[in-house]
Amino acid sequence: MHKHEGMTLIVKTVTRISVWMILLYGTYIVFHGHLSPGGGFAGGVIIALALLNVLLAYGRNFVTEWLSIKFLHGLESLAASFFVIIGILGMVYVGYFLGNYLSKGELFNLLSAGTILPLNIVIGIKVGTSLFIVIWFLSELKIDKGE
Amino acid sequence: MILPYYIIIPLLTAFIISLIAGKKDIYAIWLSFIATTALLILSIYSLLTSKHETITYTMSGWKIPFGIVLVQDALTSFTLVTVNIIAFTAILFSINYIRYLSSDWKYYALFMLLLTGMNGVVVTGDLFNLYVLMEIALFAAFALVAYGSRAEEFEAAFKYAVMGSISSFMILLGIAVTYSATSYLTMAKVAEVLPLVDKKVVFWVGALFIAGFSLKAASIPFHSWLPDAHSSAPAPISAMLSGVLIKALGIYVLLRIFYNVLDAPEIFLKAFLVLGTISILIGVFLAIGQWDFKRLLAYHSISQIGYILLGIGIGTPLGILGAVFHLLNHAIFKGLLFLNSGAVEIALGTRDLRKMGNLSKILPVTSQTSLIASLSISGIPPFNGFFSKLIIIIAAIEANLPWYAFFGIIGSLLTLASFMKVQRYGFKAENVIEVASNKIDWRMNLAMILLAALCILTSMMVIPGIREVTLDPVVSVVANKTEYIKLVLGGLNEN
């Protein structure tokens, strides 16, 4: 495909193996936000960095084929809308914006702490996609030519 | 219970626009039009129903001081109405205007975020929440200033971003100092604890806030970003920035923090007097020499903000009445003037007053409404600008500050002179200009006519019966200073 784009074979190979682990780590941070340090924003940044690694190692054209930027953009808007919708559901069920209406569960279980987990997930998606899209649009510019 | 909707409606609209808009702008237009209409109706409803009450709303049910609290009193409702009137007319005007620049949804999504930030700053009762919402409004504003994507627009947006970030840094530092001194971020709790801590903290915090928020309000030593940013933005955005952004983020917060939280220390009121008078005079002197229509209007914003600061600085109930009344009036006539400038720019392709001519035949609505707005801003009775300036000047004389009153009158005369120049060269000159006038559609005309009608209607607010339900509750909120603590903390149980 685009063999001569991006960095050397070594970097590409390492990236190919490591990117999934970074994504997994990011997801872990998002899902354990209510149990351990981390949360939606921190995990989202890690997810964005995993995608950024691919962009750096393989170059822009590969990423265009691998990912659909339009899909990422839709996902970003959807996640942000979901945050507000979860908040509004709080008004419906308990009478306060962002109020908790899910079961609080047992302490230290994954499915606990009510609406914090779903909120963390939508923030993780929002931050991950939007940070990557910002870098994507910046990578369009050719700074050395001033365009 | 309506309080959180001022933030939810525009925020959700912004995200839904970016989700479903696609390539065309028609969905974005409808969604943002519905959202601004809903906000306008909500804000007028809450102004008419709340009057002297203070309503609080705790986000997600966390009690004060642990959670974020939203507060609505008369000052909030009044500012919300001001913001949403201008937002409604600006959206109405944008529908056609923005299509000459580009036709996509990004403008509307950013506009909604700008509105989220401004409404949020006005309704919130929490210092850090105020900072966050202020940043939302500012970042949307930076992007919107650069919306035309020309070199000078990017330059203006960059300048605005740098100056805005410096002021935000000072505000954040002020909030940090407040938090370390009082251990609270809820404004009412801060106001309660602040008299107990060292007096120096008040000066330190006040100095940081006065520098930060005066930069947002663009009073004179902090004004350098305003003429560039407000003249490069698209016209409806100029109307939003000049009409309400500098007031929601600048004047409203100054009123809230210095009167309701810091209990209006004498030294800061003096600072407002001096800042206001310098702004009135230097702003108008800089304005009078301009030939670029929008730049002239931008310098006049600085000068008119000076009047509001002067009213705040006088500190008597009459001075505050003048200040809040001028806040509404300036939003209306300056919004109208910027919409006029946008209409002229679309029709003639120029903003240079010397290249404009007799427009009363080809742009009848634009030239007539601009005449009304010019008379309002110059302070000619019976338009609204006359009454608010008169109240401020009378308040200055009553407070035994004759020199400040004198400078206020000088500023008003020079404003009249500079708008005579606008009318003489821009709209009523002898050289007849032939252009196709069909570029201005009925929605743009309707937006201008609405604001022109408000220029006359709002002057009715000085009539005692109407003043008692509209302006007097606002004045009592500000003039009662730290009564705010009791109202907010006591109002909790009603919710």
Coordinates of C-alpha atoms in Angstrom, one line a residue, chain A residues 70 73-75 77-78 80-82 84-85 88 91 95-100 126, chain B residues 1 4-5 8 11-12 15-16 18-19 23 57-63 105 495:
Chain A
K70 CA -16.6 11.2 9.5
H73 CA -16.8 13.0 14.2
G74 CA -20.3 11.5 14.5
L75 CA -19.2 9.4 17.5
S77 CA -21.1 14.5 18.8
L78 CA -23.1 11.5 19.8
A80 CA -21.5 14.7 23.9
S81 CA -25.2 14.5 23.3
F82 CA -25.4 11.4 25.5
V84 CA -26.5 15.9 28.3
I85 CA -29.2 13.2 27.8
I88 CA -31.7 15.2 31.6
M91 CA -34.1 15.4 36.0
G95 CA -35.5 15.8 39.8
Y96 CA -32.0 17.2 39.5
F97 CA -29.8 17.6 36.4
L98 CA -27.1 14.9 36.5
G99 CA -28.8 13.4 39.5
N100 CA -28.1 9.7 40.1
K126 CA -15.7 12.4 23.5
Chain B
M1 CA -36.9 24.4 37.9
P4 CA -30.7 24.4 34.2
Y5 CA -32.5 24.7 30.9
I8 CA -29.0 22.5 28.6
L11 CA -25.6 23.0 24.8
L12 CA -27.7 20.1 23.5
F15 CA -24.2 18.9 19.8
I16 CA -27.3 17.8 17.9
S18 CA -23.0 18.8 14.8
L19 CA -24.5 15.3 14.8
K23 CA -23.5 19.2 4.5
Y57 CA -31.1 25.0 41.9
T58 CA -28.5 22.5 43.1
M59 CA -26.9 20.5 40.3
S60 CA -27.4 16.7 40.8
G61 CA -28.9 17.4 44.3
W62 CA -25.6 18.1 46.1
K63 CA -26.2 20.6 48.8
W105 CA -23.5 24.2 10.3
N495 CA -36.5 24.4 46.0

